[in-house]
Amino acid sequence: MKHDTLRPRAKALRLWGLIDHWDQVAAEPWVPAMLDWLEEAARRRSLEARITKAKIGAFKSMADFDWTWPKRIPRDAVEELFSMEFMGEGGNVVMLGPNGVGKTMFAQNLAYQALLRGHAVRFTTASEMLAALSACEGTASLERTLGQYVRPALLVIDEIGYLSYSNRAADLLFEVVSRRYTAKRPMILTTNRPFGEWNEVFPNAACVVTLVDRLMHRGEVITIAGDSYRAKEAEERNAAKEKRRRKPKPPKSETE
């Protein structure tokens, strides 16, 4: 019975030479250990490839986040997201708040958790994605590029609201959202603008109301309020530098 469970694993690893001589090697004590090693190596390579393709970038872990810094944050709701239930539900998560309160860091950590669970992920800024789609010439090129944002199990779109976009860009975002909505593939979006102000992000675009409607049909908004943590860190670094500059220097020796 044990040998019956090993053979499918060897096939999955495409060890055809081993399969050809299975009757001779199946009972060997080194076979299970070898399969374990090869499967672990395959999982590691798969994760590394998906991390590279996801383009998450460098980020701080959740353990480094100071929950006391924001003036208001629904900690329970944020931590609940890491159960990744929204992935199975095809739900969307919108991180709303001003600059520097941790929206992107949360999105990156959630993207990484999805990768660890075996999902394909794509992380992009709104400006990067819309520029790539807008640059497409012809239907075939557009379809290929749309596929890069529609096919992954999880799409993260960072920094919606920091720039304003043309009607063409709004239509392209709508196309991505609509296709993922139909396929029940979840998204995480970060934005500094509440939905009521998205008409300023996409001026005169007719699709904004429908866009928001599809985002939020199976969506949740996580609202964070507070001052920029990056600005706080910058102030602390500058204060530390100034303190070092003011520290009395030891007198020079006579030999100097």
Coordinates of C-alpha atoms in Angstrom, one line a residue:
M1 CA 0.0 0.0 0.0
K2 CA 2.8 2.4 0.8
H3 CA 4.4 1.8 -2.6
D4 CA 1.0 2.6 -4.2
T5 CA 1.2 6.1 -2.7
L6 CA 4.8 6.6 -3.8
R7 CA 4.3 5.9 -7.5
P8 CA 1.9 8.8 -8.2
R9 CA 4.3 11.1 -6.4
A10 CA 7.1 10.0 -8.6
K11 CA 4.9 10.5 -11.7
A12 CA 4.0 14.0 -10.6
L13 CA 7.7 14.8 -10.3
R14 CA 8.2 13.3 -13.9
L15 CA 10.8 10.8 -12.7
W16 CA 10.2 8.7 -15.8
G17 CA 13.5 6.7 -15.4
L18 CA 12.5 5.7 -11.9
I19 CA 9.0 4.8 -13.1
D20 CA 10.4 2.6 -15.8
H21 CA 12.2 0.5 -13.1
W22 CA 9.6 0.9 -10.4
D23 CA 9.3 -2.8 -9.6
Q24 CA 13.0 -2.9 -8.9
V25 CA 13.2 0.2 -6.7
A26 CA 9.8 0.6 -5.0
A27 CA 10.8 -1.2 -1.9
E28 CA 14.1 0.6 -1.4
P29 CA 14.2 2.6 1.8
W30 CA 15.7 5.7 0.1
V31 CA 12.8 6.2 -2.3
P32 CA 10.4 8.0 0.2
A33 CA 13.2 10.3 1.4
M34 CA 14.2 11.2 -2.1
L35 CA 10.6 12.0 -3.1
D36 CA 10.3 14.2 0.0
W37 CA 13.5 16.1 -1.0
L38 CA 12.4 16.6 -4.6
E39 CA 8.9 17.7 -3.7
E40 CA 10.3 20.2 -1.2
A41 CA 12.7 21.6 -3.8
A42 CA 9.9 21.8 -6.3
R43 CA 7.7 23.7 -3.9
R44 CA 10.5 26.1 -3.1
R45 CA 11.2 26.8 -6.8
S46 CA 7.6 27.3 -7.5
L47 CA 7.2 29.8 -4.6
E48 CA 10.4 31.7 -5.7
A49 CA 9.1 31.9 -9.3
R50 CA 5.7 33.1 -8.1
I51 CA 7.2 35.7 -5.8
T52 CA 9.4 37.0 -8.7
K53 CA 6.4 37.1 -11.1
A54 CA 4.1 38.8 -8.5
K55 CA 6.4 41.9 -8.2
I56 CA 5.5 42.5 -4.6
G57 CA 8.8 44.3 -3.9
A58 CA 10.5 44.6 -0.4
F59 CA 8.1 45.1 2.5
K60 CA 8.0 45.0 6.3
S61 CA 6.3 42.1 8.0
M62 CA 3.2 42.5 10.1
A63 CA 5.3 41.9 13.2
D64 CA 6.9 45.3 12.6
F65 CA 3.7 47.2 12.4
D66 CA 2.9 49.6 15.2
W67 CA -0.8 49.2 15.9
T68 CA -0.8 52.1 18.3
W69 CA 0.3 54.7 15.7
P70 CA -2.9 55.1 13.6
K71 CA -5.6 57.2 15.2
R72 CA -8.2 54.7 14.0
I73 CA -7.8 51.2 12.6
P74 CA -10.1 48.1 12.7
R75 CA -7.4 45.7 13.9
D76 CA -9.7 42.7 14.1
A77 CA -10.9 43.2 10.6
V78 CA -7.3 43.5 9.3
E79 CA -6.1 40.4 11.1
E80 CA -9.2 38.5 9.9
L81 CA -8.1 39.1 6.3
F82 CA -5.1 36.9 6.9
S83 CA -7.3 33.9 7.2
M84 CA -7.6 34.5 3.4
E85 CA -11.3 33.6 3.4
F86 CA -11.9 36.4 1.0
M87 CA -9.9 34.5 -1.6
G88 CA -12.3 31.6 -1.6
E89 CA -15.3 34.0 -1.7
G90 CA -14.0 35.9 -4.6
G91 CA -14.2 39.0 -2.5
N92 CA -12.4 42.4 -2.8
V93 CA -10.6 44.3 -0.1
V94 CA -10.3 48.1 -0.3
M95 CA -7.7 49.7 2.0
L96 CA -8.7 53.3 2.4
G97 CA -6.7 56.0 4.2
P98 CA -4.2 58.8 3.9
N99 CA -0.6 58.5 2.8
G100 CA 1.8 56.5 5.1
V101 CA -0.7 54.7 7.4
G102 CA 0.2 51.1 6.3
K103 CA -2.2 50.4 3.4
T104 CA 0.5 49.2 1.0
M105 CA 2.3 47.2 3.7
F106 CA -0.9 45.3 4.5
A107 CA -1.6 44.6 0.8
Q108 CA 2.0 43.3 0.4
N109 CA 1.7 41.0 3.4
L110 CA -1.7 39.7 2.2
A111 CA -0.2 39.1 -1.3
Y112 CA 2.7 37.2 0.2
Q113 CA 0.3 35.0 2.3
A114 CA -1.6 34.2 -0.9
L115 CA 1.7 33.2 -2.5
L116 CA 2.6 30.9 0.4
R117 CA -0.8 29.2 0.0
G118 CA 0.1 28.4 -3.6
H119 CA -1.8 31.2 -5.4
A120 CA -0.6 33.2 -8.4
V121 CA -0.5 36.9 -7.5
R122 CA 0.1 40.1 -9.4
F123 CA 1.0 43.3 -7.5
T124 CA 0.9 46.6 -9.4
T125 CA 0.3 50.3 -8.9
A126 CA -2.7 51.8 -10.6
S127 CA -0.5 54.1 -12.8
E128 CA 1.8 51.2 -13.9
M129 CA -1.2 49.0 -14.9
L130 CA -3.1 51.7 -16.7
A131 CA 0.0 52.9 -18.5
A132 CA 0.7 49.3 -19.7
L133 CA -2.9 48.8 -20.9
S134 CA -3.1 52.2 -22.5
A135 CA 0.1 51.6 -24.4
C136 CA -1.3 48.5 -26.2
E137 CA -1.8 48.8 -29.9
G138 CA -4.4 46.6 -31.3
T139 CA -6.9 44.1 -29.9
A140 CA -4.4 41.2 -29.7
S141 CA -1.9 43.2 -27.7
L142 CA -4.6 44.5 -25.3
E143 CA -6.0 41.1 -24.7
R144 CA -2.5 39.7 -23.8
T145 CA -1.9 42.5 -21.4
L146 CA -5.3 42.3 -19.9
G147 CA -4.6 38.7 -19.2
Q148 CA -1.6 39.6 -17.0
Y149 CA -4.0 41.3 -14.7
V150 CA -7.1 39.1 -15.1
R151 CA -5.6 35.6 -14.8
P152 CA -3.8 35.7 -11.4
A153 CA -5.8 34.3 -8.5
L154 CA -5.2 37.6 -6.6
L155 CA -4.6 41.1 -8.1
V156 CA -3.4 43.9 -5.9
I157 CA -3.8 47.5 -7.3
D158 CA -1.9 50.0 -5.2
E159 CA -2.2 53.8 -5.0
I160 CA -5.6 54.5 -6.7
G161 CA -6.4 58.2 -6.2
Y162 CA -2.9 59.8 -6.2
L163 CA -3.2 60.8 -9.9
S164 CA -6.1 61.5 -12.2
Y165 CA -6.7 59.5 -15.3
S166 CA -8.4 59.8 -18.7
N167 CA -11.7 58.2 -19.6
R168 CA -9.7 55.6 -21.6
A169 CA -7.9 54.6 -18.4
A170 CA -11.2 54.4 -16.5
D171 CA -12.6 52.1 -19.2
L172 CA -9.5 49.9 -19.0
L173 CA -9.8 49.7 -15.2
F174 CA -13.4 48.9 -15.5
E175 CA -12.5 46.0 -18.0
V176 CA -10.1 44.5 -15.5
V177 CA -12.6 44.8 -12.6
S178 CA -15.5 43.4 -14.7
R179 CA -13.6 40.4 -15.9
R180 CA -12.3 39.5 -12.5
Y181 CA -15.8 40.1 -11.0
T182 CA -17.3 37.7 -13.5
A183 CA -14.6 35.1 -12.8
K184 CA -14.9 35.6 -9.0
R185 CA -11.2 36.4 -8.7
P186 CA -10.5 38.7 -5.7
M187 CA -8.6 42.0 -5.7
I188 CA -7.0 44.2 -3.1
L189 CA -7.0 47.9 -3.8
T190 CA -5.4 50.7 -1.8
T191 CA -6.6 54.2 -2.1
N192 CA -6.5 57.6 -0.4
R193 CA -9.9 58.6 -1.8
P194 CA -13.3 57.5 -0.7
F195 CA -15.5 56.2 -3.5
G196 CA -17.4 59.5 -3.5
E197 CA -14.3 61.2 -4.8
W198 CA -13.5 58.8 -7.5
N199 CA -15.1 61.0 -10.1
E200 CA -12.2 63.3 -9.4
V201 CA -9.7 60.5 -10.1
F202 CA -11.5 59.6 -13.3
P203 CA -13.1 62.9 -14.4
N204 CA -16.2 62.6 -16.7
A205 CA -15.9 58.8 -16.9
A206 CA -19.3 57.3 -17.2
C207 CA -18.3 53.9 -15.8
V208 CA -17.3 55.0 -12.3
V209 CA -20.6 54.2 -10.6
T210 CA -20.7 50.7 -12.1
L211 CA -17.1 50.2 -11.4
V212 CA -17.5 50.9 -7.7
D213 CA -20.7 48.7 -7.6
R214 CA -18.8 45.7 -8.9
L215 CA -15.9 46.2 -6.6
M216 CA -18.1 46.4 -3.5
H217 CA -20.7 43.7 -4.4
R218 CA -18.4 41.1 -2.7
G219 CA -16.1 43.7 -1.1
E220 CA -15.1 45.1 2.2
V221 CA -13.6 48.6 3.0
I222 CA -10.9 48.8 5.7
T223 CA -10.7 52.5 6.7
I224 CA -7.5 53.7 8.5
A225 CA -7.1 57.2 9.9
G226 CA -3.9 58.7 11.1
D227 CA -0.7 60.6 10.3
S228 CA 2.0 59.2 8.1
Y229 CA 4.2 56.7 9.8
R230 CA 7.0 57.3 7.3
A231 CA 7.0 61.0 8.2
K232 CA 7.2 60.0 11.9
E233 CA 10.2 57.7 11.1
A234 CA 11.9 60.5 9.1
E235 CA 11.5 62.9 12.0
E236 CA 12.9 60.4 14.4
R237 CA 15.9 59.8 12.1
N238 CA 16.5 63.5 11.8
A239 CA 16.3 64.1 15.5
A240 CA 18.8 61.3 16.1
K241 CA 21.2 62.8 13.6
E242 CA 20.9 66.2 15.2
K243 CA 21.5 64.8 18.6
R244 CA 24.7 63.1 17.4
R245 CA 25.9 66.3 15.9
R246 CA 25.3 68.2 19.1
K247 CA 27.1 65.6 21.2
P248 CA 30.5 67.1 22.5
K249 CA 33.4 65.7 20.6
P250 CA 36.4 64.3 22.7
P251 CA 39.4 66.6 22.8
K252 CA 42.2 65.9 20.4
S253 CA 45.4 64.4 21.9
E254 CA 48.6 66.3 21.8
T255 CA 50.1 64.0 19.3
E256 CA 47.4 64.9 16.8

